[in-house]
Amino acid sequence: MKPNKNYQNIAQSYLFSTIAKKVNEFSSKNPDKKIIKLGIGDVTLPLCEVVVKALKSASEEMGVKETFHGYGPEQGYEFLKEKIGQYYREHNVNLDNDEIFVSDGAKSDLGNILDLFDINNTVLVPDPVYPVYVDTNTMAGRKIIYINANADNNFLPLPDENIKADIIYLCSPNNPTGAVYNKEQLKQWVNYANHNQSIILFDSAYECFITDENLPRSIYEIDGAKTCAIEFCSFSKMAGFTGTRCGWTVVPKTLEFDTMNLNKMWLRRQTTKFNGVSYIIQKGAEAVFSPEGQKQIKENLDYYKENAKLISDVLTKHNIWHIGGKHSPYIWLKCPNNMKSWEFFDYLLENVQIVGTPGSGFGNNGEGYFRLTSFGSRENTKEAVERLDKFLG
Ligand code: MLT
């Protein structure tokens, strides 16, 4: 057996696992110190009431012969796809139910989708970026080229006709920077992709944080996107499903490349390699779209937005350059005193016991930057802000 040697080309452990290991080491040496974790983008508020009720009632159904469910449709139950379709219609995007595929979250599908593409495609990835795009393509042995996201372009790189790419990753609102593309900017990417017969893999996992209705929440709000884009979204950040697992992927039927239809290919892939998300979880996800569910998740999203404001305010007070936090749960800041990202990570952990994510973990252009999340509890966020205030002062 010859192992996949491409694994030699990725970092030994995934970014967030490396951070967790460092934090565990610190805490075992300093058991009396309270660590505040604003690193990985994991939610802290519990599932909302209406979701818990739906999960309970679906569990009850599973214990009764007449309402028990075995294997479900691999691409998701109609009841949930219908609600997701309705959610898109609210933003003037019309999708057929068979263009929506329910999944166990955006991360898995962002990796799995690569099954549809030839190994010789060139992949274009903004730098810095969510590490999954780079790692999954490196594991497969694909050639990756980078496009610079930096302070000069407000961390929103635009296409360059001199750079040819087949597969393009975009994430807006962006992880890690929190920057959001407007419609004109996204239109440039859509035009580029249609012109070059490339595919855009659009990660919209943070769309629920957008409050400005002029900003696009889906790439399909842009004319022409249905012939060049696949979209990935998730209930994780929207409704606190990070531990519950549910998301969806949109593969329009109009995606045709070299006579092959990506929607049909994805259906074939999913029916072969995936047995669907459990009935119970899909019932919980359906409840998110009820009027009561929408109200309850909005309260939670507002809570995280308020946390972001508290963090942003203390950084502003101390003249620390930062973006994000407005249409995103992430605040992207320049490390003070020209510190390097990991240096600042260690410095914060040792001095004020705050955990963030080093910007360099998201790519070379992230060096010297740092990401904080607003997903902590209010109590911990306030305490972190107080510690930062003293420390930065
Ligand atoms: C992050 O912190 O970047 C996210 O938690 C990653 C994810 O959603 O997988």
Tab-separated table of C-alpha atoms and ligand atoms in Angstrom:
chain	number	residue	atom	x	y	z
A	1	MET	CA	0.000	0.000	0.000
A	2	LYS	CA	1.292	3.468	-0.862
A	3	PRO	CA	-0.113	6.178	1.414
A	4	ASN	CA	-1.278	9.527	0.095
A	5	LYS	CA	1.975	11.471	0.257
A	6	ASN	CA	0.133	14.757	-0.199
A	7	TYR	CA	-0.473	14.632	3.547
A	8	GLN	CA	3.213	15.501	3.920
A	9	ASN	CA	2.391	18.888	2.429
A	10	ILE	CA	-0.100	19.997	5.082
A	11	ALA	CA	0.587	21.213	8.610
A	12	GLN	CA	0.810	18.347	11.083
A	13	SER	CA	-2.407	19.315	12.819
A	14	TYR	CA	-5.445	21.386	11.890
A	15	LEU	CA	-5.198	25.037	13.036
A	16	PHE	CA	-7.867	24.795	15.730
A	17	SER	CA	-6.473	21.507	17.061
A	18	THR	CA	-3.043	23.142	17.428
A	19	ILE	CA	-4.605	26.009	19.372
A	20	ALA	CA	-6.580	23.634	21.611
A	21	LYS	CA	-3.384	21.708	22.380
A	22	LYS	CA	-1.491	24.893	23.333
A	23	VAL	CA	-4.369	26.048	25.544
A	24	ASN	CA	-4.601	22.664	27.278
A	25	GLU	CA	-0.867	22.733	27.992
A	26	PHE	CA	-1.139	26.237	29.467
A	27	SER	CA	-4.123	25.326	31.599
A	28	SER	CA	-2.552	22.163	32.991
A	29	LYS	CA	0.468	24.251	34.078
A	30	ASN	CA	-1.735	27.064	35.434
A	31	PRO	CA	-4.850	25.363	36.825
A	32	ASP	CA	-5.856	28.451	38.870
A	33	LYS	CA	-6.017	30.798	35.854
A	34	LYS	CA	-9.369	31.390	34.167
A	35	ILE	CA	-8.923	31.210	30.402
A	36	ILE	CA	-11.384	33.038	28.159
A	37	LYS	CA	-11.717	31.395	24.772
A	38	LEU	CA	-12.383	33.706	21.853
A	39	GLY	CA	-10.537	31.500	19.400
A	40	ILE	CA	-12.514	28.918	17.464
A	41	GLY	CA	-15.836	30.205	16.149
A	42	ASP	CA	-17.963	27.974	18.333
A	43	VAL	CA	-21.267	29.228	19.702
A	44	THR	CA	-22.010	29.322	23.425
A	45	LEU	CA	-25.750	30.027	23.561
A	46	PRO	CA	-27.902	26.891	23.710
A	47	LEU	CA	-30.282	25.806	20.971
A	48	CYS	CA	-33.419	27.912	20.990
A	49	GLU	CA	-36.585	26.600	22.632
A	50	VAL	CA	-38.532	25.925	19.459
A	51	VAL	CA	-35.679	23.799	18.075
A	52	VAL	CA	-35.401	21.758	21.273
A	53	LYS	CA	-39.168	21.169	21.190
A	54	ALA	CA	-38.957	19.934	17.588
A	55	LEU	CA	-35.993	17.670	18.405
A	56	LYS	CA	-37.880	16.149	21.333
A	57	SER	CA	-41.016	15.568	19.367
A	58	ALA	CA	-39.089	14.025	16.445
A	59	SER	CA	-37.331	11.701	18.920
A	60	GLU	CA	-40.730	10.613	20.221
A	61	GLU	CA	-41.850	9.897	16.650
A	62	MET	CA	-38.807	7.670	16.186
A	63	GLY	CA	-39.977	5.514	19.090
A	64	VAL	CA	-43.380	4.779	17.568
A	65	LYS	CA	-43.865	2.171	14.839
A	66	GLU	CA	-46.203	4.319	12.711
A	67	THR	CA	-43.968	7.408	12.709
A	68	PHE	CA	-40.545	5.766	12.830
A	69	HIS	CA	-38.078	6.788	10.067
A	70	GLY	CA	-35.311	4.593	8.678
A	71	TYR	CA	-33.035	5.760	5.858
A	72	GLY	CA	-34.144	9.152	4.645
A	73	PRO	CA	-33.474	10.735	1.269
A	74	GLU	CA	-29.683	11.287	1.059
A	75	GLN	CA	-30.236	14.824	-0.214
A	76	GLY	CA	-32.575	15.804	2.647
A	77	TYR	CA	-36.285	15.634	3.453
A	78	GLU	CA	-38.610	17.736	1.310
A	79	PHE	CA	-40.036	19.465	4.409
A	80	LEU	CA	-36.635	21.024	5.150
A	81	LYS	CA	-35.637	21.754	1.556
A	82	GLU	CA	-38.963	23.540	1.104
A	83	LYS	CA	-38.187	25.821	4.071
A	84	ILE	CA	-34.637	26.495	2.859
A	85	GLY	CA	-36.069	27.382	-0.568
A	86	GLN	CA	-38.498	29.777	1.115
A	87	TYR	CA	-35.594	31.386	3.026
A	88	TYR	CA	-33.878	32.072	-0.318
A	89	ARG	CA	-37.081	33.443	-1.853
A	90	GLU	CA	-37.114	36.074	0.899
A	91	HIS	CA	-33.900	37.364	-0.705
A	92	ASN	CA	-35.343	37.106	-4.207
A	93	VAL	CA	-33.497	33.914	-5.081
A	94	ASN	CA	-35.568	31.142	-6.638
A	95	LEU	CA	-34.278	27.615	-6.319
A	96	ASP	CA	-35.882	24.289	-7.123
A	97	ASN	CA	-35.947	21.876	-4.195
A	98	ASP	CA	-33.716	19.475	-6.106
A	99	GLU	CA	-31.008	22.128	-6.262
A	100	ILE	CA	-30.796	22.079	-2.449
A	101	PHE	CA	-28.874	19.287	-0.700
A	102	VAL	CA	-29.097	19.010	3.082
A	103	SER	CA	-25.768	18.123	4.687
A	104	ASP	CA	-24.140	17.705	8.077
A	105	GLY	CA	-22.499	21.119	7.748
A	106	ALA	CA	-20.576	23.359	5.377
A	107	LYS	CA	-17.113	22.088	6.324
A	108	SER	CA	-17.718	18.510	5.161
A	109	ASP	CA	-19.358	19.531	1.905
A	110	LEU	CA	-16.619	22.067	1.145
A	111	GLY	CA	-14.229	19.132	1.230
A	112	ASN	CA	-16.544	16.544	-0.344
A	113	ILE	CA	-17.429	18.697	-3.359
A	114	LEU	CA	-13.894	18.177	-4.645
A	115	ASP	CA	-14.998	14.688	-5.761
A	116	LEU	CA	-16.620	16.431	-8.735
A	117	PHE	CA	-13.471	18.068	-10.054
A	118	ASP	CA	-10.505	16.796	-12.018
A	119	ILE	CA	-7.224	16.718	-10.141
A	120	ASN	CA	-5.565	18.958	-12.737
A	121	ASN	CA	-7.747	21.964	-12.044
A	122	THR	CA	-6.007	25.026	-10.662
A	123	VAL	CA	-7.490	26.304	-7.427
A	124	LEU	CA	-7.589	29.994	-6.513
A	125	VAL	CA	-7.754	30.784	-2.829
A	126	PRO	CA	-7.702	34.199	-1.178
A	127	ASP	CA	-4.970	34.584	1.422
A	128	PRO	CA	-5.852	34.715	4.338
A	129	VAL	CA	-8.684	32.191	4.298
A	130	TYR	CA	-10.530	29.446	6.209
A	131	PRO	CA	-7.869	26.669	6.243
A	132	VAL	CA	-10.235	23.923	5.055
A	133	TYR	CA	-10.111	25.135	1.422
A	134	VAL	CA	-6.334	24.879	1.271
A	135	ASP	CA	-5.947	21.695	3.310
A	136	THR	CA	-8.564	19.683	1.397
A	137	ASN	CA	-7.055	20.585	-1.975
A	138	THR	CA	-3.536	19.940	-0.734
A	139	MET	CA	-4.607	16.510	0.525
A	140	ALA	CA	-5.907	15.779	-2.966
A	141	GLY	CA	-2.719	17.093	-4.617
A	142	ARG	CA	-4.262	19.989	-6.539
A	143	LYS	CA	-2.289	23.056	-7.530
A	144	ILE	CA	-3.246	26.081	-5.433
A	145	ILE	CA	-2.592	29.684	-6.318
A	146	TYR	CA	-3.254	32.549	-3.957
A	147	ILE	CA	-4.799	35.936	-4.391
A	148	ASN	CA	-3.776	38.578	-1.878
A	149	ALA	CA	-6.333	39.855	0.572
A	150	ASN	CA	-4.779	42.701	2.520
A	151	ALA	CA	-5.393	46.129	4.019
A	152	ASP	CA	-4.919	47.699	0.548
A	153	ASN	CA	-7.977	45.935	-0.862
A	154	ASN	CA	-9.893	45.916	2.441
A	155	PHE	CA	-9.328	42.147	2.525
A	156	LEU	CA	-11.677	41.791	-0.460
A	157	PRO	CA	-9.562	40.728	-3.446
A	158	LEU	CA	-11.078	41.074	-6.910
A	159	PRO	CA	-10.421	38.903	-9.962
A	160	ASP	CA	-7.444	39.491	-12.178
A	161	GLU	CA	-7.869	38.360	-15.802
A	162	ASN	CA	-4.131	37.610	-15.940
A	163	ILE	CA	-4.556	34.888	-13.331
A	164	LYS	CA	-6.374	31.822	-14.655
A	165	ALA	CA	-8.109	29.560	-12.193
A	166	ASP	CA	-10.634	26.745	-12.527
A	167	ILE	CA	-11.922	26.510	-8.968
A	168	ILE	CA	-12.335	29.697	-6.927
A	169	TYR	CA	-13.143	29.875	-3.226
A	170	LEU	CA	-14.966	32.907	-1.875
A	171	CYS	CA	-16.270	33.370	1.656
A	172	SER	CA	-18.476	36.368	2.429
A	173	PRO	CA	-18.918	37.507	5.186
A	174	ASN	CA	-15.360	36.371	5.371
A	175	ASN	CA	-13.757	33.987	7.755
A	176	PRO	CA	-11.348	35.156	9.181
A	177	THR	CA	-11.529	38.883	8.351
A	178	GLY	CA	-15.269	39.606	8.602
A	179	ALA	CA	-15.060	41.581	5.322
A	180	VAL	CA	-18.181	41.423	3.108
A	181	TYR	CA	-18.355	41.687	-0.687
A	182	ASN	CA	-20.959	44.041	-2.106
A	183	LYS	CA	-23.022	43.124	-5.174
A	184	GLU	CA	-20.782	44.948	-7.656
A	185	GLN	CA	-17.698	43.173	-6.360
A	186	LEU	CA	-19.358	39.762	-6.450
A	187	LYS	CA	-20.579	40.519	-9.968
A	188	GLN	CA	-16.932	40.895	-11.014
A	189	TRP	CA	-16.200	37.403	-9.711
A	190	VAL	CA	-19.280	35.962	-11.418
A	191	ASN	CA	-18.286	37.596	-14.717
A	192	TYR	CA	-14.749	36.274	-14.374
A	193	ALA	CA	-15.967	32.741	-13.638
A	194	ASN	CA	-18.459	32.669	-16.518
A	195	HIS	CA	-15.890	34.102	-18.889
A	196	ASN	CA	-13.213	31.581	-17.892
A	197	GLN	CA	-15.567	28.637	-17.337
A	198	SER	CA	-14.436	28.409	-13.744
A	199	ILE	CA	-16.535	27.385	-10.771
A	200	ILE	CA	-16.965	29.529	-7.647
A	201	LEU	CA	-17.340	27.670	-4.366
A	202	PHE	CA	-19.161	30.262	-2.284
A	203	ASP	CA	-19.124	29.803	1.480
A	204	SER	CA	-22.032	31.766	2.938
A	205	ALA	CA	-21.947	30.239	6.430
A	206	TYR	CA	-22.009	33.705	8.026
A	207	GLU	CA	-24.735	35.309	5.866
A	208	CYS	CA	-27.106	35.516	8.854
A	209	PHE	CA	-24.877	38.214	10.383
A	210	ILE	CA	-25.490	40.635	7.514
A	211	THR	CA	-27.702	43.504	8.627
A	212	ASP	CA	-27.328	45.833	5.632
A	213	GLU	CA	-29.942	44.678	3.142
A	214	ASN	CA	-27.906	46.031	0.223
A	215	LEU	CA	-25.192	43.471	0.893
A	216	PRO	CA	-25.683	40.077	-0.805
A	217	ARG	CA	-26.424	37.135	1.474
A	218	SER	CA	-26.262	34.630	-1.351
A	219	ILE	CA	-24.185	34.579	-4.510
A	220	TYR	CA	-27.385	33.795	-6.425
A	221	GLU	CA	-28.490	37.388	-5.814
A	222	ILE	CA	-25.981	38.138	-8.587
A	223	ASP	CA	-27.075	37.657	-12.201
A	224	GLY	CA	-25.192	34.848	-13.895
A	225	ALA	CA	-24.207	33.034	-10.673
A	226	LYS	CA	-26.342	30.004	-11.462
A	227	THR	CA	-24.000	29.030	-14.291
A	228	CYS	CA	-20.818	29.312	-12.253
A	229	ALA	CA	-21.390	28.917	-8.499
A	230	ILE	CA	-22.073	26.351	-5.816
A	231	GLU	CA	-23.100	27.729	-2.416
A	232	PHE	CA	-22.489	26.238	1.043
A	233	CYS	CA	-24.435	27.316	4.087
A	234	SER	CA	-24.990	26.076	7.586
A	235	PHE	CA	-27.201	26.147	10.661
A	236	SER	CA	-24.053	26.200	12.856
A	237	LYS	CA	-23.637	29.911	13.376
A	238	MET	CA	-27.180	30.830	12.385
A	239	ALA	CA	-28.920	28.649	14.956
A	240	GLY	CA	-26.208	27.241	17.196
A	241	PHE	CA	-25.938	23.862	15.425
A	242	THR	CA	-22.127	23.511	15.767
A	243	GLY	CA	-22.649	20.390	17.881
A	244	THR	CA	-25.939	19.353	16.295
A	245	ARG	CA	-24.666	19.369	12.677
A	246	CYS	CA	-26.821	20.482	9.787
A	247	GLY	CA	-26.239	22.614	6.729
A	248	TRP	CA	-26.976	22.693	3.028
A	249	THR	CA	-25.328	23.009	-0.347
A	250	VAL	CA	-26.930	24.538	-3.425
A	251	VAL	CA	-25.937	23.041	-6.771
A	252	PRO	CA	-27.950	24.708	-9.552
A	253	LYS	CA	-29.128	22.491	-12.403
A	254	THR	CA	-27.669	24.997	-14.859
A	255	LEU	CA	-24.080	24.116	-13.907
A	256	GLU	CA	-22.860	22.340	-17.043
A	257	PHE	CA	-19.157	21.796	-17.789
A	258	ASP	CA	-17.878	19.680	-20.689
A	259	THR	CA	-21.378	18.184	-21.132
A	260	MET	CA	-21.434	17.101	-17.495
A	261	ASN	CA	-24.094	18.351	-15.123
A	262	LEU	CA	-22.776	19.129	-11.633
A	263	ASN	CA	-26.199	18.836	-10.011
A	264	LYS	CA	-26.591	15.274	-11.320
A	265	MET	CA	-23.008	14.438	-10.372
A	266	TRP	CA	-23.488	15.744	-6.810
A	267	LEU	CA	-26.712	13.765	-6.443
A	268	ARG	CA	-24.876	10.654	-7.630
A	269	ARG	CA	-22.010	11.372	-5.238
A	270	GLN	CA	-24.258	11.987	-2.242
A	271	THR	CA	-26.494	8.972	-2.848
A	272	THR	CA	-23.357	6.828	-3.029
A	273	LYS	CA	-21.265	8.215	-0.180
A	274	PHE	CA	-23.764	9.821	2.222
A	275	ASN	CA	-26.830	8.490	4.006
A	276	GLY	CA	-28.317	11.846	4.871
A	277	VAL	CA	-28.753	13.894	8.038
A	278	SER	CA	-30.926	12.230	10.676
A	279	TYR	CA	-34.678	12.867	10.628
A	280	ILE	CA	-34.520	14.244	14.182
A	281	ILE	CA	-31.882	16.857	13.326
A	282	GLN	CA	-33.681	17.892	10.134
A	283	LYS	CA	-36.880	18.429	12.166
A	284	GLY	CA	-34.877	20.648	14.545
A	285	ALA	CA	-33.500	22.579	11.563
A	286	GLU	CA	-36.990	22.981	10.094
A	287	ALA	CA	-38.112	24.669	13.326
A	288	VAL	CA	-35.449	27.367	12.783
A	289	PHE	CA	-37.548	28.689	9.899
A	290	SER	CA	-40.816	28.940	11.860
A	291	PRO	CA	-41.774	32.529	12.813
A	292	GLU	CA	-40.978	31.738	16.460
A	293	GLY	CA	-37.664	30.117	15.424
A	294	GLN	CA	-36.669	33.173	13.377
A	295	LYS	CA	-37.445	35.414	16.351
A	296	GLN	CA	-35.471	33.266	18.762
A	297	ILE	CA	-32.383	32.912	16.553
A	298	LYS	CA	-32.414	36.669	15.929
A	299	GLU	CA	-32.192	37.258	19.686
A	300	ASN	CA	-29.111	35.030	19.794
A	301	LEU	CA	-27.517	36.665	16.754
A	302	ASP	CA	-28.132	40.106	18.300
A	303	TYR	CA	-26.450	38.912	21.483
A	304	TYR	CA	-23.313	37.929	19.542
A	305	LYS	CA	-23.409	41.215	17.623
A	306	GLU	CA	-23.457	43.113	20.911
A	307	ASN	CA	-20.423	41.087	22.034
A	308	ALA	CA	-18.662	42.067	18.798
A	309	LYS	CA	-19.400	45.715	19.509
A	310	LEU	CA	-17.905	45.462	22.999
A	311	ILE	CA	-14.706	43.979	21.569
A	312	SER	CA	-14.549	46.470	18.713
A	313	ASP	CA	-15.076	49.409	21.119
A	314	VAL	CA	-12.143	48.486	23.342
A	315	LEU	CA	-9.884	48.066	20.300
A	316	THR	CA	-10.988	51.456	18.973
A	317	LYS	CA	-10.318	53.008	22.390
A	318	HIS	CA	-6.728	51.792	22.210
A	319	ASN	CA	-6.244	52.687	18.547
A	320	ILE	CA	-5.891	49.095	17.416
A	321	TRP	CA	-6.634	48.765	13.697
A	322	HIS	CA	-9.435	46.257	13.113
A	323	ILE	CA	-12.253	45.325	10.755
A	324	GLY	CA	-15.200	42.895	10.907
A	325	GLY	CA	-17.554	42.421	13.805
A	326	LYS	CA	-20.340	44.285	12.044
A	327	HIS	CA	-21.759	41.806	9.561
A	328	SER	CA	-19.737	39.006	11.021
A	329	PRO	CA	-18.927	37.360	14.363
A	330	TYR	CA	-15.206	37.815	13.688
A	331	ILE	CA	-13.019	40.785	14.549
A	332	TRP	CA	-9.767	40.957	12.622
A	333	LEU	CA	-7.128	43.118	14.233
A	334	LYS	CA	-3.567	44.189	13.631
A	335	CYS	CA	-1.321	42.905	16.413
A	336	PRO	CA	0.001	45.824	18.483
A	337	ASN	CA	3.686	46.806	18.352
A	338	ASN	CA	4.205	44.888	15.101
A	339	MET	CA	4.014	41.598	16.943
A	340	LYS	CA	3.769	38.429	14.912
A	341	SER	CA	0.498	36.498	15.148
A	342	TRP	CA	1.725	33.561	17.250
A	343	GLU	CA	3.787	35.914	19.386
A	344	PHE	CA	0.627	37.891	20.186
A	345	PHE	CA	-1.257	34.647	20.798
A	346	ASP	CA	1.304	33.567	23.433
A	347	TYR	CA	1.451	37.070	24.878
A	348	LEU	CA	-2.328	37.255	25.381
A	349	LEU	CA	-2.545	33.741	26.747
A	350	GLU	CA	0.251	34.245	29.225
A	351	ASN	CA	-0.647	37.750	30.390
A	352	VAL	CA	-4.426	37.969	30.268
A	353	GLN	CA	-5.473	34.377	29.521
A	354	ILE	CA	-7.428	35.294	26.419
A	355	VAL	CA	-7.368	32.855	23.515
A	356	GLY	CA	-7.720	34.134	19.975
A	357	THR	CA	-6.685	32.783	16.587
A	358	PRO	CA	-3.350	33.826	15.056
A	359	GLY	CA	-3.926	35.416	11.667
A	360	SER	CA	-0.964	33.555	10.161
A	361	GLY	CA	-2.922	30.312	10.662
A	362	PHE	CA	-5.169	31.511	7.831
A	363	GLY	CA	-2.334	32.225	5.384
A	364	ASN	CA	0.830	34.278	4.864
A	365	ASN	CA	-1.061	37.551	4.575
A	366	GLY	CA	-2.558	36.902	7.997
A	367	GLU	CA	0.880	37.299	9.599
A	368	GLY	CA	0.789	40.174	12.069
A	369	TYR	CA	-2.998	39.910	12.437
A	370	PHE	CA	-5.235	38.209	14.956
A	371	ARG	CA	-8.873	37.031	15.047
A	372	LEU	CA	-11.249	37.297	18.006
A	373	THR	CA	-14.764	35.883	17.973
A	374	SER	CA	-17.933	37.313	19.432
A	375	PHE	CA	-19.325	33.842	20.200
A	376	GLY	CA	-18.325	33.915	23.880
A	377	SER	CA	-20.822	34.370	26.680
A	378	ARG	CA	-21.624	38.009	27.562
A	379	GLU	CA	-20.029	37.543	30.959
A	380	ASN	CA	-16.776	36.197	29.497
A	381	THR	CA	-16.727	38.752	26.693
A	382	LYS	CA	-17.102	41.588	29.213
A	383	GLU	CA	-14.360	40.136	31.338
A	384	ALA	CA	-12.105	39.731	28.284
A	385	VAL	CA	-12.794	43.338	27.305
A	386	GLU	CA	-11.889	44.541	30.814
A	387	ARG	CA	-8.677	42.532	30.777
A	388	LEU	CA	-7.813	43.878	27.305
A	389	ASP	CA	-8.596	47.425	28.384
A	390	LYS	CA	-6.165	47.224	31.297
A	391	PHE	CA	-3.549	45.352	29.332
A	392	LEU	CA	-3.610	47.538	26.235
A	393	GLY	CA	-3.662	50.630	28.409
B	1	MLT	C1	-13.695	28.955	12.796
B	1	MLT	O1	-13.405	29.224	13.946
B	1	MLT	O2	-13.091	29.408	11.815
B	1	MLT	C2	-14.870	28.077	12.572
B	1	MLT	O3	-15.315	27.530	13.747
B	1	MLT	C3	-14.552	27.058	11.636
B	1	MLT	C4	-15.705	26.190	11.277
B	1	MLT	O4	-16.846	26.627	11.251
B	1	MLT	O5	-15.415	25.044	10.974
